[in-house]
CSV table of N, CA and C in Angstrom, one decimal:
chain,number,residue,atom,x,y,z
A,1,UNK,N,78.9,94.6,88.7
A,1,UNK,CA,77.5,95.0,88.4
A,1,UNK,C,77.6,96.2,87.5
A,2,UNK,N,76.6,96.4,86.3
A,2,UNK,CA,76.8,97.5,85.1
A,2,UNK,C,75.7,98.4,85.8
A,3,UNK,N,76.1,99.7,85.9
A,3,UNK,CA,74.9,100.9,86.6
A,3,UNK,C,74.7,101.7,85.7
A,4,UNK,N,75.4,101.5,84.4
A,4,UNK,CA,75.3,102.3,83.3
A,4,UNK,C,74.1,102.9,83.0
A,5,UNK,N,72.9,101.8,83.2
A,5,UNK,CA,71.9,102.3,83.0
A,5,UNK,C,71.1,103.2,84.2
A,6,UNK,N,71.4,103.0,84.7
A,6,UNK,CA,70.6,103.0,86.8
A,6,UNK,C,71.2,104.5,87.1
A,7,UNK,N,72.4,104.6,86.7
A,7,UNK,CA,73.4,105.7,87.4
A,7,UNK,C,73.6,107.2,86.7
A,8,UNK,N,72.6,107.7,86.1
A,8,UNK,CA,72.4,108.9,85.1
A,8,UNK,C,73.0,110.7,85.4
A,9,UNK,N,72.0,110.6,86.5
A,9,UNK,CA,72.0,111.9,86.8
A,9,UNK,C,73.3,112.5,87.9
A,10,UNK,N,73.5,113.5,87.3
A,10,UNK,CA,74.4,114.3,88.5
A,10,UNK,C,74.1,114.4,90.4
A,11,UNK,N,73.0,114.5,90.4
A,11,UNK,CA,72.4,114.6,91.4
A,11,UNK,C,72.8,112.9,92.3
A,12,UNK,N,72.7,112.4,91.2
A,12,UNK,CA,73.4,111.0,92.0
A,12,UNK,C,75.0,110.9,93.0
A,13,UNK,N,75.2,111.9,92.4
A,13,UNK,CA,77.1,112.0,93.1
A,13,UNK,C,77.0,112.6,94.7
A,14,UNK,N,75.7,113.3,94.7
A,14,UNK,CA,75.5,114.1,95.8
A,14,UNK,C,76.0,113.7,97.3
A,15,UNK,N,75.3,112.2,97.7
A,15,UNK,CA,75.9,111.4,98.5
A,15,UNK,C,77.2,111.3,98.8
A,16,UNK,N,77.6,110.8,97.2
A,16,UNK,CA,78.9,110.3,97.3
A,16,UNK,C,80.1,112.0,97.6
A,17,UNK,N,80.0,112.9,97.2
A,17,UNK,CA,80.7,114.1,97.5
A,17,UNK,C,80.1,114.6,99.3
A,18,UNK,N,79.4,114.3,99.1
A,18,UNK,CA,79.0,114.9,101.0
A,18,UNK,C,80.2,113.7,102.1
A,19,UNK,N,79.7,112.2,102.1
A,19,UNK,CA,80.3,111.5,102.3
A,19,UNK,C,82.5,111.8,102.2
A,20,UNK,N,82.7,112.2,100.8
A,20,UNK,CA,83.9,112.3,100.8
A,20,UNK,C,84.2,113.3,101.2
A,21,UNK,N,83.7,114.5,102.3
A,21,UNK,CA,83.6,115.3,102.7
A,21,UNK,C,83.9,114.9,104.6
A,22,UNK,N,83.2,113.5,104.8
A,22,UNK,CA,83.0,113.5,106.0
A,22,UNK,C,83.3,112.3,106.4
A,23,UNK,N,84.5,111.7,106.0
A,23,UNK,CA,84.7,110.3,106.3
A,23,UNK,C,86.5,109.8,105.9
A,24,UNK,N,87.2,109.0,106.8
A,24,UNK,CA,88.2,108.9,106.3
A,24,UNK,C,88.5,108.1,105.3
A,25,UNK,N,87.5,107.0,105.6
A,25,UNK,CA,88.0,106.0,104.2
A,25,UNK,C,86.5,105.5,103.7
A,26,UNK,N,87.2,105.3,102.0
A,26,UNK,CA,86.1,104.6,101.1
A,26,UNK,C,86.0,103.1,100.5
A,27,UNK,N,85.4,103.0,100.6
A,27,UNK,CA,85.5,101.1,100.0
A,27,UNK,C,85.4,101.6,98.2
A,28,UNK,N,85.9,100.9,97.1
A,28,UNK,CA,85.8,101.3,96.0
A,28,UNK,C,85.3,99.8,95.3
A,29,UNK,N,83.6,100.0,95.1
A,29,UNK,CA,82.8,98.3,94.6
A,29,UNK,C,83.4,98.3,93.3
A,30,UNK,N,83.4,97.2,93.0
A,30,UNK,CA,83.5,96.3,91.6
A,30,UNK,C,82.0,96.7,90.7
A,31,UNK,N,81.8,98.2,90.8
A,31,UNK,CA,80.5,98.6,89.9
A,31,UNK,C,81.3,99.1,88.2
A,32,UNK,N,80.4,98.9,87.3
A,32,UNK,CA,81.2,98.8,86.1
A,32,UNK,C,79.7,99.8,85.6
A,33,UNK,N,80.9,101.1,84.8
A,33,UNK,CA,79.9,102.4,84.0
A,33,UNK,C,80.5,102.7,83.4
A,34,UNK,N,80.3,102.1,81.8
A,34,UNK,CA,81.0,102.3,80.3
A,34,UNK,C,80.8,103.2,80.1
A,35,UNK,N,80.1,104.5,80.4
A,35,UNK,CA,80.6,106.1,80.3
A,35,UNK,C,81.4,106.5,80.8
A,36,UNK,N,81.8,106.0,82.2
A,36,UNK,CA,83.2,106.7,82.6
A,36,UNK,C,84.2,105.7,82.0
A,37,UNK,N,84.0,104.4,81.9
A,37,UNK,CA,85.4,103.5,81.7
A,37,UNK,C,84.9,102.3,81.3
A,38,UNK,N,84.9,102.3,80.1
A,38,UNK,CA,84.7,101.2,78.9
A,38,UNK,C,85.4,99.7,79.5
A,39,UNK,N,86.5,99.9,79.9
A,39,UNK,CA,87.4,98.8,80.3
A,39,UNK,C,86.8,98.2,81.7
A,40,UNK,N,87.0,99.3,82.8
A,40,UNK,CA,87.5,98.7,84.1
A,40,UNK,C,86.1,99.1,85.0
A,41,UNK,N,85.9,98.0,85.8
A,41,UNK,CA,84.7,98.3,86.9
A,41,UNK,C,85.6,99.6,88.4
A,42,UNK,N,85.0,100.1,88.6
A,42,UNK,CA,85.5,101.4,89.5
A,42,UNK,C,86.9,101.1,90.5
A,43,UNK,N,86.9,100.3,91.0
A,43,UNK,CA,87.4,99.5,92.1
A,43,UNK,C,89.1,99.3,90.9
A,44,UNK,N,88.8,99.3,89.8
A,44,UNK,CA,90.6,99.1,88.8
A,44,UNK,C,90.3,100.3,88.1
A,45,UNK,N,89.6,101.6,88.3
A,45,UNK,CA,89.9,102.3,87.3
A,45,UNK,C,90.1,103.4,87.7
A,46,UNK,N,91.4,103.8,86.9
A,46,UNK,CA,91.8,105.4,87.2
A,46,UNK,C,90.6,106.5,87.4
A,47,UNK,N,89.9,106.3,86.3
A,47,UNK,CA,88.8,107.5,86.0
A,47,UNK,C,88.2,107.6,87.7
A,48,UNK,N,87.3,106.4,88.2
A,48,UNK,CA,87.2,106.9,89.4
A,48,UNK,C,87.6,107.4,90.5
A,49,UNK,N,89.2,107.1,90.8
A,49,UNK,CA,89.9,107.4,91.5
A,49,UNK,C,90.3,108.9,91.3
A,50,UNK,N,90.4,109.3,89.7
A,50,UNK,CA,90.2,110.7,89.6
A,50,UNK,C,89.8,112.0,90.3
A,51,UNK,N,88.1,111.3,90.6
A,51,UNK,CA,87.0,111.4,90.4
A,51,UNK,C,87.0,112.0,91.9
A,52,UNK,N,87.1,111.2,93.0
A,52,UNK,CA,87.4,110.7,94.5
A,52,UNK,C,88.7,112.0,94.3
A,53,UNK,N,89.5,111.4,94.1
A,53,UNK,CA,90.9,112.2,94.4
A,53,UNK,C,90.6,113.9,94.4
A,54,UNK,N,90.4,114.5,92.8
A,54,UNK,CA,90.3,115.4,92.8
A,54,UNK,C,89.2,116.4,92.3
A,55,UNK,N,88.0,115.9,91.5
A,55,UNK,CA,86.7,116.5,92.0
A,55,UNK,C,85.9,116.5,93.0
A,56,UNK,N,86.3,115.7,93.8
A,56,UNK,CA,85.8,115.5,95.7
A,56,UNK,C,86.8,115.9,96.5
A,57,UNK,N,87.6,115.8,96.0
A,57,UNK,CA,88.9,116.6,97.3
A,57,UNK,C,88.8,115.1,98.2
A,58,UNK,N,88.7,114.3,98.3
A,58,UNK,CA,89.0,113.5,99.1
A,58,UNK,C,90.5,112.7,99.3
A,59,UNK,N,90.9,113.1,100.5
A,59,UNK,CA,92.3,112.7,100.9
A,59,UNK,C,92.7,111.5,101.6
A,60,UNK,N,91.4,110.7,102.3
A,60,UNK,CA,91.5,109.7,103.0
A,60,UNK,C,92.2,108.3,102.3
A,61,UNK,N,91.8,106.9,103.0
A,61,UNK,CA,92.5,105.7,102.4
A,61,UNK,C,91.2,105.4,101.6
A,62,UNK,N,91.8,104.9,100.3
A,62,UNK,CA,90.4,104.3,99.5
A,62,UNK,C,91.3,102.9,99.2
A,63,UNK,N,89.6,101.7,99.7
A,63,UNK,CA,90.2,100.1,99.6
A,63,UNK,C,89.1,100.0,98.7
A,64,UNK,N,90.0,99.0,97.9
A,64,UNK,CA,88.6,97.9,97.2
A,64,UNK,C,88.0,96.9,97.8
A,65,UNK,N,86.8,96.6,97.1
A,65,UNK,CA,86.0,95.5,97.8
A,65,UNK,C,87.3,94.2,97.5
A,66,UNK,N,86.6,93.5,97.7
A,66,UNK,CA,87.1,91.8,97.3
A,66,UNK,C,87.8,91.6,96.4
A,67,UNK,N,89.4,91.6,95.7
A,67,UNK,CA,89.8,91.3,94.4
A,67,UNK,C,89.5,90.1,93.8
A,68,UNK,N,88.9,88.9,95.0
A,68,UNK,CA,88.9,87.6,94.5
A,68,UNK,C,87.6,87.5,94.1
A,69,UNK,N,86.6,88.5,93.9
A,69,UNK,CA,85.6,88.1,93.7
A,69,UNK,C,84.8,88.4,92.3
A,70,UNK,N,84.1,87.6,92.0
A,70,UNK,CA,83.2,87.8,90.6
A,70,UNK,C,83.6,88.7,89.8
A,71,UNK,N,82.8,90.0,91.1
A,71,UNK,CA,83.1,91.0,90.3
A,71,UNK,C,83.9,91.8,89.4
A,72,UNK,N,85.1,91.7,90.1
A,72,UNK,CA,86.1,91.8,90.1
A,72,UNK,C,87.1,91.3,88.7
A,73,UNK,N,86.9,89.8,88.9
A,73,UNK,CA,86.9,89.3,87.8
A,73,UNK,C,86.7,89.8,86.6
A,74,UNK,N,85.6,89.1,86.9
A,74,UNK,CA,84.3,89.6,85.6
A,74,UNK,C,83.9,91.1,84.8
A,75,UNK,N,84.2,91.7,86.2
A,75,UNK,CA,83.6,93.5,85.9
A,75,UNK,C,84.4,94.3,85.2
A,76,UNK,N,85.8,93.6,84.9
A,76,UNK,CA,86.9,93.8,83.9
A,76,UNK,C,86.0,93.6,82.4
A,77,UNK,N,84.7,94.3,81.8
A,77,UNK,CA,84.1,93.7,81.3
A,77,UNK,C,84.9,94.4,79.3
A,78,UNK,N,85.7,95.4,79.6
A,78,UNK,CA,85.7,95.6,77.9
A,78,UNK,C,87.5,94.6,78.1
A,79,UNK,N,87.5,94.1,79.0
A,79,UNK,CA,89.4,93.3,78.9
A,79,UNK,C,88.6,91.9,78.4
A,80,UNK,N,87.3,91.3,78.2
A,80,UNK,CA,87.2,90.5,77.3
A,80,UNK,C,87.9,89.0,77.9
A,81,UNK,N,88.3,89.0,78.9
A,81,UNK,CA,88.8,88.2,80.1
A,81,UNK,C,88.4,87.9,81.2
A,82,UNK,N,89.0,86.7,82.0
A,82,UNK,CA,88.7,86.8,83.6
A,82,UNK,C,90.4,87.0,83.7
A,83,UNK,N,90.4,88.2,84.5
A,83,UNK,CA,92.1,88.3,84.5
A,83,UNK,C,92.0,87.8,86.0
A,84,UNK,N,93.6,87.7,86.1
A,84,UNK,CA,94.7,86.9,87.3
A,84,UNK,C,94.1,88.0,88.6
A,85,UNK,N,94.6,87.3,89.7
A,85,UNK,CA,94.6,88.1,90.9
A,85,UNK,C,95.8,89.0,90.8
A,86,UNK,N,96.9,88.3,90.3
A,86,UNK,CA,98.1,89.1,89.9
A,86,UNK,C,98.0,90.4,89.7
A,87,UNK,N,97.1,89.8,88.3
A,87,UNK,CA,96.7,91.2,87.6
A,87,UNK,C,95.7,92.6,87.8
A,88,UNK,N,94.4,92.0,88.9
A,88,UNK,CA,94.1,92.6,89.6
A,88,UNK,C,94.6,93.7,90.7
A,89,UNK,N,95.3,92.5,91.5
A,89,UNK,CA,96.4,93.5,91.9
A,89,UNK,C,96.8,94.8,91.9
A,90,UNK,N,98.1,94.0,90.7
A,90,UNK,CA,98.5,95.6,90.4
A,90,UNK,C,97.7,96.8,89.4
A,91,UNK,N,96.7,96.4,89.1
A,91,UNK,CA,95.6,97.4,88.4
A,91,UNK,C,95.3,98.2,89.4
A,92,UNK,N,94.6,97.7,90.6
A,92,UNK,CA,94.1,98.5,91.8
A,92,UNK,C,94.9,99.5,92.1
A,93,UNK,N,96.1,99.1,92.6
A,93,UNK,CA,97.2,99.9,93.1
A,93,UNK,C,97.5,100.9,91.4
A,94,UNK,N,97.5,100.4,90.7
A,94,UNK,CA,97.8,101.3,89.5
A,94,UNK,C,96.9,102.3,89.4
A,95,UNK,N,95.7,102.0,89.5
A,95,UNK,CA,94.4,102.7,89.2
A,95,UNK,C,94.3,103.9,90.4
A,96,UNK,N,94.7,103.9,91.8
A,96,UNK,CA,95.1,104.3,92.8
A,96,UNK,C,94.4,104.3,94.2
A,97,UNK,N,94.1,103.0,94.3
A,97,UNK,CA,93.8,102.0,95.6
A,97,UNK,C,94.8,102.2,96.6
A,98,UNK,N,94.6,102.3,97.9
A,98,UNK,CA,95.7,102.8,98.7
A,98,UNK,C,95.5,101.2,99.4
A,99,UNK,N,95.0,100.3,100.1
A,99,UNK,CA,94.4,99.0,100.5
A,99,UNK,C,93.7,98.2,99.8
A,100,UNK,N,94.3,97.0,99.4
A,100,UNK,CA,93.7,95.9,98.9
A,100,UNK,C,93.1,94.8,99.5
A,101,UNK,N,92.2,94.7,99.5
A,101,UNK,CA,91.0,93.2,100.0
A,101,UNK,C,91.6,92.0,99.2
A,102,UNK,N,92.1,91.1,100.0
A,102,UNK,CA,92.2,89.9,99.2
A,102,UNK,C,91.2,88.7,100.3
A,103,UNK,N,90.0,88.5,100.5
A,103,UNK,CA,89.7,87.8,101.5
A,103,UNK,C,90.1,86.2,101.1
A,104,UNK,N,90.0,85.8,100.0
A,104,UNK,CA,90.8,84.4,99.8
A,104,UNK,C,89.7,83.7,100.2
A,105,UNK,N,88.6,83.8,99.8
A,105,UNK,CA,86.6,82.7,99.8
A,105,UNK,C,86.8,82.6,98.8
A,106,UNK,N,86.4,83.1,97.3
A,106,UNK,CA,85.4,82.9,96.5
A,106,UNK,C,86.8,82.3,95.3
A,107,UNK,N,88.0,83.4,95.4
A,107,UNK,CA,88.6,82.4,94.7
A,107,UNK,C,89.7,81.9,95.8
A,108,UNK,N,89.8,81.0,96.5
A,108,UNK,CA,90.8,80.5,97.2
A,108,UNK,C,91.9,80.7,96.9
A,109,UNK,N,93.3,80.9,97.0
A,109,UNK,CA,94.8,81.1,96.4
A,109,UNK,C,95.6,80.4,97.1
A,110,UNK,N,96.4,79.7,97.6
A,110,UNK,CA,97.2,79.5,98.8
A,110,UNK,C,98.4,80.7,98.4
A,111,UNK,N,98.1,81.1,100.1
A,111,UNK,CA,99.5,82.2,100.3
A,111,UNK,C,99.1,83.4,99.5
A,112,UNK,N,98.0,83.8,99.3
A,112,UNK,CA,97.8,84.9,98.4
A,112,UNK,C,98.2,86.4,99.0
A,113,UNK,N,98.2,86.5,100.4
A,113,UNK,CA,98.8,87.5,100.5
A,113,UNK,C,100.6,88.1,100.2
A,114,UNK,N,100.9,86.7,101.0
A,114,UNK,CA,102.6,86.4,100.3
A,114,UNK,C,103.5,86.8,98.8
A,115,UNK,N,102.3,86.3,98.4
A,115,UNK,CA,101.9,86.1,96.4
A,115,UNK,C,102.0,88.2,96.2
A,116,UNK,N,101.0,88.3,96.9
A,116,UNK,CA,100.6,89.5,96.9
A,116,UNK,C,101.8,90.8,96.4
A,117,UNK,N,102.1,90.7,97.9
A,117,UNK,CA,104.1,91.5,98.0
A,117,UNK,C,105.0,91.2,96.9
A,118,UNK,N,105.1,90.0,96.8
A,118,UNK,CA,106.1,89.8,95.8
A,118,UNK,C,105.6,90.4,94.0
A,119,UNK,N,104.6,90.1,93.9
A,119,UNK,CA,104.1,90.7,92.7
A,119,UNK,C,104.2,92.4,92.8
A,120,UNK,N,103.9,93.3,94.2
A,120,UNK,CA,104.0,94.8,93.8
A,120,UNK,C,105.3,94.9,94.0
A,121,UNK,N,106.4,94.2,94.5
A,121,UNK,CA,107.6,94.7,94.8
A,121,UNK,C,108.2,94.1,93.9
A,122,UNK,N,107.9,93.5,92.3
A,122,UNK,CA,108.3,93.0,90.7
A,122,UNK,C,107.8,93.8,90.1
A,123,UNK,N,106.8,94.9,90.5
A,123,UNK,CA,106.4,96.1,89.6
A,123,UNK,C,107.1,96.9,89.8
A,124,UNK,N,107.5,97.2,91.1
A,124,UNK,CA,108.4,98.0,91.1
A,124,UNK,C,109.4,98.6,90.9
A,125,UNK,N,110.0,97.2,91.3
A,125,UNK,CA,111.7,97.1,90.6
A,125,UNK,C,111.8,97.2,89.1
A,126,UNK,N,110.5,96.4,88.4
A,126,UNK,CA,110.6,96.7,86.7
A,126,UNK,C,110.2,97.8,86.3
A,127,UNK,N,109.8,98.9,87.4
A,127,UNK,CA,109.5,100.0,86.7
A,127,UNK,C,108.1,100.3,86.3
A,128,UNK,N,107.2,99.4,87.0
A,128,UNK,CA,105.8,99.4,86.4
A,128,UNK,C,104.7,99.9,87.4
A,129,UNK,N,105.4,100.2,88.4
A,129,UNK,CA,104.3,100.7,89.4
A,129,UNK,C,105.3,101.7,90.3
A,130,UNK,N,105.2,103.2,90.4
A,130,UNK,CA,105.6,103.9,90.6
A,130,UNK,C,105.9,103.8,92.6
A,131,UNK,N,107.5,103.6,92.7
A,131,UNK,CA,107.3,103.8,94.2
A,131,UNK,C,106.5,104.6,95.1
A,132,UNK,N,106.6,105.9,94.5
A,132,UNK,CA,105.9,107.2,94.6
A,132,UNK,C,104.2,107.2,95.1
A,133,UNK,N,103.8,106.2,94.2
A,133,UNK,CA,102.2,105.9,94.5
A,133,UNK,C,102.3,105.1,95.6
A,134,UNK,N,102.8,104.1,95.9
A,134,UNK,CA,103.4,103.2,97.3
A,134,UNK,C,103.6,103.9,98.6
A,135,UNK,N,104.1,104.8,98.6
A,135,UNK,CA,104.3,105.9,99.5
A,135,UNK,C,103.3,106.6,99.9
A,136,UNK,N,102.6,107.3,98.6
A,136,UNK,CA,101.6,107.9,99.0
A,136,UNK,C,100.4,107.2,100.0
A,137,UNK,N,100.3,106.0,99.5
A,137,UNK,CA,99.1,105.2,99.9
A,137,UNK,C,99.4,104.7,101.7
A,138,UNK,N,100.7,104.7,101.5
A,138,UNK,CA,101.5,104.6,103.0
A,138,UNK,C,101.3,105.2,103.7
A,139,UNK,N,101.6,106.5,103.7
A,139,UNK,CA,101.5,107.9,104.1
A,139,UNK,C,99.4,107.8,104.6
A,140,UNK,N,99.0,107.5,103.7
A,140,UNK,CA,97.5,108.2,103.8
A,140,UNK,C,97.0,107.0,105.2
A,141,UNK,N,97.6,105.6,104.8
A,141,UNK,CA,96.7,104.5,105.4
A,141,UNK,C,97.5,104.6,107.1
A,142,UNK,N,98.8,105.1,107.2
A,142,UNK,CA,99.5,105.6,108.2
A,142,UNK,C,98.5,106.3,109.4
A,143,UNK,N,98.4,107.8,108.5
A,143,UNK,CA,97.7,108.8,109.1
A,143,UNK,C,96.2,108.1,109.3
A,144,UNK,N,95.8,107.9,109.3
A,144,UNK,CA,94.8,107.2,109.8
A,144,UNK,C,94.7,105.8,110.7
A,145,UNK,N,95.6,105.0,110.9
A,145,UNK,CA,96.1,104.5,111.2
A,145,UNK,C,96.1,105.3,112.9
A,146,UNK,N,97.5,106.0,112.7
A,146,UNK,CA,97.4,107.1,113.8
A,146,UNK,C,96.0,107.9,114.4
A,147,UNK,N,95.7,107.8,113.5
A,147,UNK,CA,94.2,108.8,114.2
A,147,UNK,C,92.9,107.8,114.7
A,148,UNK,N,93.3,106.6,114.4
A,148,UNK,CA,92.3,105.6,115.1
A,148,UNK,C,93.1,105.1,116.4
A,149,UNK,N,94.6,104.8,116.7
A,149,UNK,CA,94.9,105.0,118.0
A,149,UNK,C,95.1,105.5,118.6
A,150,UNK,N,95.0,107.5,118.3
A,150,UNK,CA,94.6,108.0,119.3
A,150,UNK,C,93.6,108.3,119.8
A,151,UNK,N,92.4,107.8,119.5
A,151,UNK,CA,91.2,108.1,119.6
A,151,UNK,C,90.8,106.5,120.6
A,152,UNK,N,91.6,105.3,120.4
A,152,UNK,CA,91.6,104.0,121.1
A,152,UNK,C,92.4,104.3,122.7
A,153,UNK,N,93.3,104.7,122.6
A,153,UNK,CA,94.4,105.2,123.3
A,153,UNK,C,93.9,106.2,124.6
A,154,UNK,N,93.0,106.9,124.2
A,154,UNK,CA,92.4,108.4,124.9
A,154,UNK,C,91.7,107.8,126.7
């Protein structure tokens, strides 16, 4: 979905920085704003995750919505393609997605999660996706992880 037009004002972030303030984790939509990032809808783009990371201070897990979905696809709108789930993929985690949504409805895959692993652990070994980021997102989705069963646990 393009908010390019819809999404102007600074005052618009307001939400979104309060929230990143008071919440562990973010869902990151397949919204597409050729001012921040000509290429990629938020959900594959570094610029947002920037954005999240280090003008909000936000430290929690950030997932994307749906990689199988439209948007997703589609919202890749200056790549001039419908690119692969493959490629989805490892954009997300490149872009710096700590959890990936693959729900497997809209585009069906068989074994997509299976598919999944084997594709970030061939970036890795080639050198194309930094272990380092892997870790990090480990570390983050961990600690939280931890902090929902001790709060189940109590």
């Amino acid at each position: 979905m393009d908010i390019t037009e819809s999404f102007r004002e600074k005052k618009e972030w307001l939400p979104f920085r309060q929230l990143a303030q008071e919440t562990d984790m973010i869902m990151m939509g397949h919204l597409f704003h050729r001012e921040f990032d000509p290429f990629w809808p938020a959900s594959l783009s570094q610029v947002f995750y920037r954005i999240l990371r280090e003008d909000m201070r936000f430290d929690g897990v950030i997932l994307t919505d749906d990689l199988q979905m439209d948007g997703a696809y589609t919202g890749s709108v200056g790549q001039g393609q419908a690119l692969s789930t493959r490629h989805l993929v490892l954009q997300a985690l490149e872009a710096g997605s700590d959890l990936l949504l693959l729900a497997n409805i809209a585009r069906y895959e068989p074994r997509v999660g299976a598919k999944a692993v084997r594709w970030i652990v061939e970036a890795v070994r080639k050198g194309k996706l930094p272990f380092k980021r892997l870790k990090n997102a480990y570390i983050r989705v961990k600690r939280l992880r931890d902090k929902v069963m001790r709060r189940v646990l109590r």
